[in-house]
Coordinates of C-alpha atoms and ligand atoms in Angstrom, one line a residue:
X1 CA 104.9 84.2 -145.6
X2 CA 104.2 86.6 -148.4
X3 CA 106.0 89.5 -149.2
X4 CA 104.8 92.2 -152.2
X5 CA 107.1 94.7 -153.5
X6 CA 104.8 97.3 -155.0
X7 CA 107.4 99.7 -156.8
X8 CA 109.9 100.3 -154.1
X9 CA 107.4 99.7 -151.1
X10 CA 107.2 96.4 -149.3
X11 CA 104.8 94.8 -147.5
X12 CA 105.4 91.3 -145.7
X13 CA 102.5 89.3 -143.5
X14 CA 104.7 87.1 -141.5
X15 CA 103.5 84.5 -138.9
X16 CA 102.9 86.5 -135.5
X17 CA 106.3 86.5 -133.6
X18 CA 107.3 85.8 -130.5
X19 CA 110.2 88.2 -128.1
X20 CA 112.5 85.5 -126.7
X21 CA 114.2 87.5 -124.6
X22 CA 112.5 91.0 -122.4
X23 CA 112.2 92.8 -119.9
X24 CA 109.0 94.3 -118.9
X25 CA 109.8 95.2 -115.6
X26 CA 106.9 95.4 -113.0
X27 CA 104.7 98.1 -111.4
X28 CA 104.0 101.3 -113.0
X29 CA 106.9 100.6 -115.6
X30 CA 105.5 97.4 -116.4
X31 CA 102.1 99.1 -117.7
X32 CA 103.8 101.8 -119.8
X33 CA 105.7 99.7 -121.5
X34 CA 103.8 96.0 -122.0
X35 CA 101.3 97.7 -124.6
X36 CA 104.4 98.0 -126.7
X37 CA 105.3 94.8 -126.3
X38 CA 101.8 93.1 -126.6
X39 CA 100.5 94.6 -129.7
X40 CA 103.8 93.1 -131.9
X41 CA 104.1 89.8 -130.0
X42 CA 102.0 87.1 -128.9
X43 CA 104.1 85.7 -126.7
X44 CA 107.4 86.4 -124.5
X45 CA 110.1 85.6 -122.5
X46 CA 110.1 87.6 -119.3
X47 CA 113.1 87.9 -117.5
X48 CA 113.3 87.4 -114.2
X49 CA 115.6 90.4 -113.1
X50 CA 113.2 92.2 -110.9
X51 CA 114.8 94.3 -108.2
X52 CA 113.7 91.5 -105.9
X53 CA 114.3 88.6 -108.2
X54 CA 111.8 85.9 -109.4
X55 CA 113.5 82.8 -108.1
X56 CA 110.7 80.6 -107.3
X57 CA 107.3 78.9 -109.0
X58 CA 105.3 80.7 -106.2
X59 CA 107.2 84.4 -107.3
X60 CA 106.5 83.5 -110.9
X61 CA 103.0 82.9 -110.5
X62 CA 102.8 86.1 -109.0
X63 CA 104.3 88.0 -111.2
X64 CA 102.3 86.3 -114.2
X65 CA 99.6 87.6 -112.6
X66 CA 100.7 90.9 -112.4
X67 CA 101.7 90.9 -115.9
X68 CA 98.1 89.8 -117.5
X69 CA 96.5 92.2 -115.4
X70 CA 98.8 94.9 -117.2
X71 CA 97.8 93.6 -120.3
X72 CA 95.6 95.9 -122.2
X73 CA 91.8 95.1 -122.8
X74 CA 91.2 92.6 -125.4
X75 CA 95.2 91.7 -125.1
X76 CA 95.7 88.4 -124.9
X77 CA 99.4 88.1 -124.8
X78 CA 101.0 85.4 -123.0
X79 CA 104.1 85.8 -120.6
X80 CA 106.7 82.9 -120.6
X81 CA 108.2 82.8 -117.2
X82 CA 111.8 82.1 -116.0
X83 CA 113.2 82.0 -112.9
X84 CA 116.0 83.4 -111.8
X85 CA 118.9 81.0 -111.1
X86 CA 120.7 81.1 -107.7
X87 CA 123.6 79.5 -106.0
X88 CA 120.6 78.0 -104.0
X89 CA 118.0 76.6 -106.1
X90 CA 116.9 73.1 -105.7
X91 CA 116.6 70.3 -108.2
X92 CA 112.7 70.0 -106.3
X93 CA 112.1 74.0 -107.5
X94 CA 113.2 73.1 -111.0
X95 CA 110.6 70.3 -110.8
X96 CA 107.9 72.4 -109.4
X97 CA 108.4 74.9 -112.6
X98 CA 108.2 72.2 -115.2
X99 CA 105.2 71.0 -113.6
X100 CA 103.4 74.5 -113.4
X101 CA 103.0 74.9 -117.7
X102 CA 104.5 78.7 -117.4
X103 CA 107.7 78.8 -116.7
X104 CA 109.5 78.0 -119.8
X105 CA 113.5 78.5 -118.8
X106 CA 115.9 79.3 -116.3
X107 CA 118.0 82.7 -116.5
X108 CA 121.8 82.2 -115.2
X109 CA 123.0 85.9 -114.5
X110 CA 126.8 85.6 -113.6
X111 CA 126.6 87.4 -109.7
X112 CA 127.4 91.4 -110.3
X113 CA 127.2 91.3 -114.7
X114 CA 124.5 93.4 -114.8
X115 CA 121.1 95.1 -113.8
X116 CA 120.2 93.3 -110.8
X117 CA 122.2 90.3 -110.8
X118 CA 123.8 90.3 -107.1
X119 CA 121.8 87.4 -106.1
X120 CA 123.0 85.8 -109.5
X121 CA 125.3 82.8 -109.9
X122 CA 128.6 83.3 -108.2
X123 CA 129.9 79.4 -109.2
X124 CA 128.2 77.8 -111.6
X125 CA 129.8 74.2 -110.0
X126 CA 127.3 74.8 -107.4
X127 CA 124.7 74.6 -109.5
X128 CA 124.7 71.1 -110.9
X129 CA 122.2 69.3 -109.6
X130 CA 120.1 71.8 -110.2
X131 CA 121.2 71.9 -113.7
X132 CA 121.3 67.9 -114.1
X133 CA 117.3 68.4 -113.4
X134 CA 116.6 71.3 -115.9
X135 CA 118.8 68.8 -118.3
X136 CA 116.0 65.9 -117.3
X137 CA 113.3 67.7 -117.8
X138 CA 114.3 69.3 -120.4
X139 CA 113.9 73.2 -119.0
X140 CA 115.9 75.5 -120.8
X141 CA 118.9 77.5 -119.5
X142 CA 118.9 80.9 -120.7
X143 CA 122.7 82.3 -120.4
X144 CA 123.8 85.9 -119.9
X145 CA 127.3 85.4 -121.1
X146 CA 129.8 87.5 -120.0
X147 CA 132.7 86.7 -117.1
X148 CA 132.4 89.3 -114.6
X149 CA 136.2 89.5 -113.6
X150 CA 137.1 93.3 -113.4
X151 CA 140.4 92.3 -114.9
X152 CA 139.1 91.2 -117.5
X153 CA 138.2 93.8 -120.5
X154 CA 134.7 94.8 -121.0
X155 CA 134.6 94.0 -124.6
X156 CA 136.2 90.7 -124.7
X157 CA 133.5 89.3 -121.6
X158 CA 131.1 87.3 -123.7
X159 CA 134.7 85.0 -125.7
X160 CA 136.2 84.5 -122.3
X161 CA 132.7 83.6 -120.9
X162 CA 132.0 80.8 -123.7
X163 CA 135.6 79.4 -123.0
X164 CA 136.1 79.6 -119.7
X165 CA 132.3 78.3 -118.7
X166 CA 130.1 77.9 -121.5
X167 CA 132.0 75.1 -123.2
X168 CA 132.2 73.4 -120.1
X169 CA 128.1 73.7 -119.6
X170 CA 127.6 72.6 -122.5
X171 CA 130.3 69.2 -122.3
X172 CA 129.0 68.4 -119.2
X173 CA 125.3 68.3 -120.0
X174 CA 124.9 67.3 -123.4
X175 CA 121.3 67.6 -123.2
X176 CA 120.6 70.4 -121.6
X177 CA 118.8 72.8 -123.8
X178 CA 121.2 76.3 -123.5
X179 CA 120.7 79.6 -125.0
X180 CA 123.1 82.0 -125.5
X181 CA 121.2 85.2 -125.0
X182 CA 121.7 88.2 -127.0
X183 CA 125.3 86.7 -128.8
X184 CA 127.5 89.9 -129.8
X185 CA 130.4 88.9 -130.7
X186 CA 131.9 86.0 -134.1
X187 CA 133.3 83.7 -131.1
X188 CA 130.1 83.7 -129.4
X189 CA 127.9 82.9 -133.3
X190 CA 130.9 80.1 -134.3
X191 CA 130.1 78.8 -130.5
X192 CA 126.3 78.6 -131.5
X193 CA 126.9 77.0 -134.8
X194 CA 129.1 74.2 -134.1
X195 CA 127.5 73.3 -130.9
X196 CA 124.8 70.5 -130.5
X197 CA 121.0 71.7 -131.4
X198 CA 120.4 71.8 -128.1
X199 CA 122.2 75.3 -128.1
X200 CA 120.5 78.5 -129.4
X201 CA 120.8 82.2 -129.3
X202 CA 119.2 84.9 -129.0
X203 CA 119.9 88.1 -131.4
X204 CA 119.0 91.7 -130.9
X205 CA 118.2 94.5 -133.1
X206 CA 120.1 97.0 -131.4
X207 CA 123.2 94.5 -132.0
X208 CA 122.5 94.1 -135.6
X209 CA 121.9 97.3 -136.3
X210 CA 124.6 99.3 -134.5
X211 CA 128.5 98.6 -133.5
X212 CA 130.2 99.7 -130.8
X213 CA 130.6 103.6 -132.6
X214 CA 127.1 104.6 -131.5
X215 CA 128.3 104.9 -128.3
X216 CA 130.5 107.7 -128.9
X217 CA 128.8 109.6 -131.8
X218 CA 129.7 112.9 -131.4
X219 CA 129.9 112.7 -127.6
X220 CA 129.3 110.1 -125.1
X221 CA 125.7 108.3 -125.9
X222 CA 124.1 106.5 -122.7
X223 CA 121.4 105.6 -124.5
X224 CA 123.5 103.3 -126.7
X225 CA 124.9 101.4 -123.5
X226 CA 123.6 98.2 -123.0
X227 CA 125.2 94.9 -121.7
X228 CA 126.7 93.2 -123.5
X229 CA 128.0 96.6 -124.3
X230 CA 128.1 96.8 -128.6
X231 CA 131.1 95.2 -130.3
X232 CA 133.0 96.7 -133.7
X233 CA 132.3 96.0 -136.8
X234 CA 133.4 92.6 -137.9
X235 CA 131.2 91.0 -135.0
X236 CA 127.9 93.0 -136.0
X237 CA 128.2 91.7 -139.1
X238 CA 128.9 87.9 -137.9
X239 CA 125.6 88.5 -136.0
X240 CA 123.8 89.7 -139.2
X241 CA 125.1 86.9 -141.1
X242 CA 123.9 84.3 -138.2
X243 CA 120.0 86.6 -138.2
X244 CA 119.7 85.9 -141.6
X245 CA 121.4 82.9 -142.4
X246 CA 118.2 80.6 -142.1
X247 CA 120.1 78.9 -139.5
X248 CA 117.0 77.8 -136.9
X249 CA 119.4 78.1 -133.7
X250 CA 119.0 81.8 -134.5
X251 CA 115.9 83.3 -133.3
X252 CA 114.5 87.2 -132.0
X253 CA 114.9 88.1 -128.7
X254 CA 114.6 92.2 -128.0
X255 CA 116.3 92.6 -124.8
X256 CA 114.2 95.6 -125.0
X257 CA 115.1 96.9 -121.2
X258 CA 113.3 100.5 -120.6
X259 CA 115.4 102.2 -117.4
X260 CA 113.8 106.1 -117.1
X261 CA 115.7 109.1 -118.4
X262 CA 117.5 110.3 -114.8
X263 CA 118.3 106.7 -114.6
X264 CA 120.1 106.5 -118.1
X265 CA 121.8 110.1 -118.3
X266 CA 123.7 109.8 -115.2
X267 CA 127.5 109.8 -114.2
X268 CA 126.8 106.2 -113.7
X269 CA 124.1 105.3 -116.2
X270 CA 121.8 102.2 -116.5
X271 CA 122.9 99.3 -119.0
X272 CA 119.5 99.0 -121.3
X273 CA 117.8 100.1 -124.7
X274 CA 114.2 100.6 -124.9
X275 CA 113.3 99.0 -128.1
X276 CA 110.0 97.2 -127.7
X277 CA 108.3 100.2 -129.6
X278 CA 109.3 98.9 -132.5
X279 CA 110.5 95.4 -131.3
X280 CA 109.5 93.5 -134.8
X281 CA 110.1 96.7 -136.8
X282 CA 113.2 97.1 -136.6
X283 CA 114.3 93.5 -137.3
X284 CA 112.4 94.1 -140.7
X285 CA 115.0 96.9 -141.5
X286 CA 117.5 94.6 -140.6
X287 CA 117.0 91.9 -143.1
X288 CA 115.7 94.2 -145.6
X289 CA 118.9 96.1 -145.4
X290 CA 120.6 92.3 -145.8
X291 CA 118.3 91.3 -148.8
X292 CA 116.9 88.4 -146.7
X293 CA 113.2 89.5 -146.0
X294 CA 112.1 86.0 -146.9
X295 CA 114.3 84.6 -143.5
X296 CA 112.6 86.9 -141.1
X297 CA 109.1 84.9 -140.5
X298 CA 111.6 81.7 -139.7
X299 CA 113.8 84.0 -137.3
X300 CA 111.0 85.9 -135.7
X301 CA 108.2 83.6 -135.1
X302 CA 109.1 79.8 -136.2
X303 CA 112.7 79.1 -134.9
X304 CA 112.0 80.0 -131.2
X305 CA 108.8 78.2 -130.8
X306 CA 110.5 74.9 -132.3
X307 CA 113.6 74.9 -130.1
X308 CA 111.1 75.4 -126.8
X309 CA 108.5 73.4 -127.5
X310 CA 105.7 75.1 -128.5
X311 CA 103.8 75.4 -131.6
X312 CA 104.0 78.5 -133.9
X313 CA 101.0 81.3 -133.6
X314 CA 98.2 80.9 -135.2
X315 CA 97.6 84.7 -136.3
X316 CA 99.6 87.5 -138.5
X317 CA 101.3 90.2 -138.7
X318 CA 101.8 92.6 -141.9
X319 CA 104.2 95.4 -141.8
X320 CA 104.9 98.0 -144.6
X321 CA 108.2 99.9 -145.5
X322 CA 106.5 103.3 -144.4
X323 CA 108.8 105.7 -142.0
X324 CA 107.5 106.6 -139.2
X325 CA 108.9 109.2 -136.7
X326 CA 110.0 108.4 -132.8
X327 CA 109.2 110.3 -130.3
X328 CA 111.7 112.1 -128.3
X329 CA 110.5 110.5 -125.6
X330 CA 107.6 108.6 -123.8
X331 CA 106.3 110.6 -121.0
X332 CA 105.7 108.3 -118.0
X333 CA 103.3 110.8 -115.9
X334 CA 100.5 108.6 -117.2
X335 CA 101.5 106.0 -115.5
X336 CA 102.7 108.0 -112.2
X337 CA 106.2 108.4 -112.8
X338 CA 107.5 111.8 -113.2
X339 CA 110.3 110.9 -115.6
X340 CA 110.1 109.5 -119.6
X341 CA 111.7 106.7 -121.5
X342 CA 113.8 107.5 -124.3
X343 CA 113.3 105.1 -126.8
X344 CA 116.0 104.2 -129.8
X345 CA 116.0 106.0 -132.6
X346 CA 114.3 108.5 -130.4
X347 CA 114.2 112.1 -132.4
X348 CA 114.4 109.9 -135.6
X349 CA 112.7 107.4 -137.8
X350 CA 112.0 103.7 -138.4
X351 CA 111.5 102.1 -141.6
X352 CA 108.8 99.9 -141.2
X353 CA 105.3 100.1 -139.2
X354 CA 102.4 97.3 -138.7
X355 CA 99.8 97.6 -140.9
X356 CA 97.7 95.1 -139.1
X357 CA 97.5 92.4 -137.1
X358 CA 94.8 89.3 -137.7
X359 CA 93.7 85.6 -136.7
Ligands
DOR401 O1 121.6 96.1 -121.0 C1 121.0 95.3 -120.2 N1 120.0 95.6 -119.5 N2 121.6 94.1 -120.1 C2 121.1 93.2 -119.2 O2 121.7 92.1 -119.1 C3 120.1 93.6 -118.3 C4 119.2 94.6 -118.8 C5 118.3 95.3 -117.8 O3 117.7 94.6 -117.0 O4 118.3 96.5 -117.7
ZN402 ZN1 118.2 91.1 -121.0

């Protein structure tokens, strides 16, 4: 990785990255917003949340296909499939994805914790088998964690989550590779740490860059809601710590999750953040802003490949400290949908853009 300060601006090529953890949706959505997506990454994790979830190889395939036909011309970003984990699928469906080569992981959405997740897991006991066969083959769990229990307070989910069931997972299959998507809180990062390496996590930007204040600056912000919803202060800056920390059971994941405008500014508003317009950007802020520019290439495109598997990428990215300003919003006519994304930091400005990309 080589980074150049040249008077106050910086410019860093870093070893293309890789998004761990997004949603690109499908249809018409699914082509506004994988541009974004494919010119910063070469590769992702696609989650399987569709409004009629992937839970199979056969739904995967399909919707791999659908996703590289998206891609635009001379793209040649690769999807990572999941499935989506069910009280009802089979050890023989976890074997069938190993043996297909693109499906990389297996999503476990508590039933009812957020977008899309009423066919999710309503007892994870009743999932063991299946579970004792991702541990075999060595198929990674990818873990929203938050409890779902109404009674139980909305901020405090993700702690009572990693004691009440992650803990447990984790004890009872020692070798089953488990990660933590987008950690918010200290409990969930000390979790991570002194767990085995086969347990990982995934970090967002929006998490590290924003506690849970942003969702009530100077009136209520629905474009700041997310799930996990943003915690205070002291656990943003566990999570920065974690980012930045070198540690390789840290790596990038987005959770950039584009809903439409009507959808998001509603009396009952869509958890999400669109952030994949600046998906690798805005991580450069972040470790700029901590002093740690020389951590990012690990975090963003050498930790994740190592704990799945796979081998770095081959090509490069270079990014310069040059603001650039968001749109208010992207208008989604283009693509036949008579509504727009807000993006983050929409009306604002980002600190970093891509000066290139090369082999
Ligand atoms: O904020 C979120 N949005 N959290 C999730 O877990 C799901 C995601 C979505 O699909 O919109
Ligand atoms: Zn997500």
């Amino acid at each position: 990785m080589d980074i150049d300060f040249f008077g106050e601006t910086v410019s860093l090529t870093l070893i293309r990255p890789d998004d761990w953890h997004v949603h690109l949706r499908d249809g018409a959505m699914l082509r506004a917003v994988l541009p974004d997506t494919a010119r910063r990454f070469a590769r992702a994790i696609v989650m399987p949340n569709l409004k009629a979830p992937v839970r199979t190889v056969a739904e995967a395939h399909a919707y791999r296909e659908r996703i590289l036909a998206a891609r635009p011309a001379g793209s040649d970003f690769e999807p990572l499939m999941t499935l989506y984990l069910t009280d009802n699928t089979t050890a023989a469906e976890i074997e069938r994805a190993r043996a297909s080569r693109f499906v990389h992981a297996v999503k476990y959405y508590p039933a009812g914790a957020t977008t899309n997740s009423d066919s999710g897991v309503t007892d994870i006991e009743r999932c063991h088998d299946t579970l004792a066969a991702m541990e075999a083959l060595g198929l990674p769990l990818l873990v929203h964690g938050e409890v779902t229990e109404a009674s139980v307070d909305v901020f405090d989910r993700e702690a009572v989550f990693i004691e009440r069931i992650l803990a447990r997972v984790v004890a009872r299959f020692p070798r089953l590779k488990v990660v933590l998507e987008h950690v918010t809180t200290e409990d969930g990062v000390a979790f991570v740490r002194a767990a085995p390496a086969t347990v990982g996590a995934t970090l967002t930007a929006h998490h590290l860059l924003l506690n849970r204040n942003a969702l009530f600056r100077g009136g209520l912000r629905p474009h700041a809601y997310c799930l996990p919803v943003l915690k205070r202060e002291r656990h943003r800056t566990a999570l920065l710590e974690a980012a930045t920390s070198g540690n390789p059971k840290f790596f990038l994941g987005t959770d950039s999750a584009p809903h439409a405008r009507t959808a998001k500014e509603a009396a009952c508003g869509c958890a999400g953040l669109y952030t994949a317009h600046a998906g690798i950007e805005l991580y450069a802020e972040v470790f700029k802003a901590a002093g740690a520019l020389d951590r990012l290439e690990g975090f963003a495109s050498l930790h994740g490949p190592a704990f799945y598997g796979l081998a770095p990428n081959r090509d490069h990215i270079t990014l310069i400290e040059e603001s650039w300003p968001v749109p208010q919003a992207i208008d989604l006519a283009s693509v036949g949908i008579s509504d727009s994304l807000v993006p983050f930091r929409a009306g604002e400005s980002v600190a970093f853009r891509i000066a290139g990309v090369d082999g």
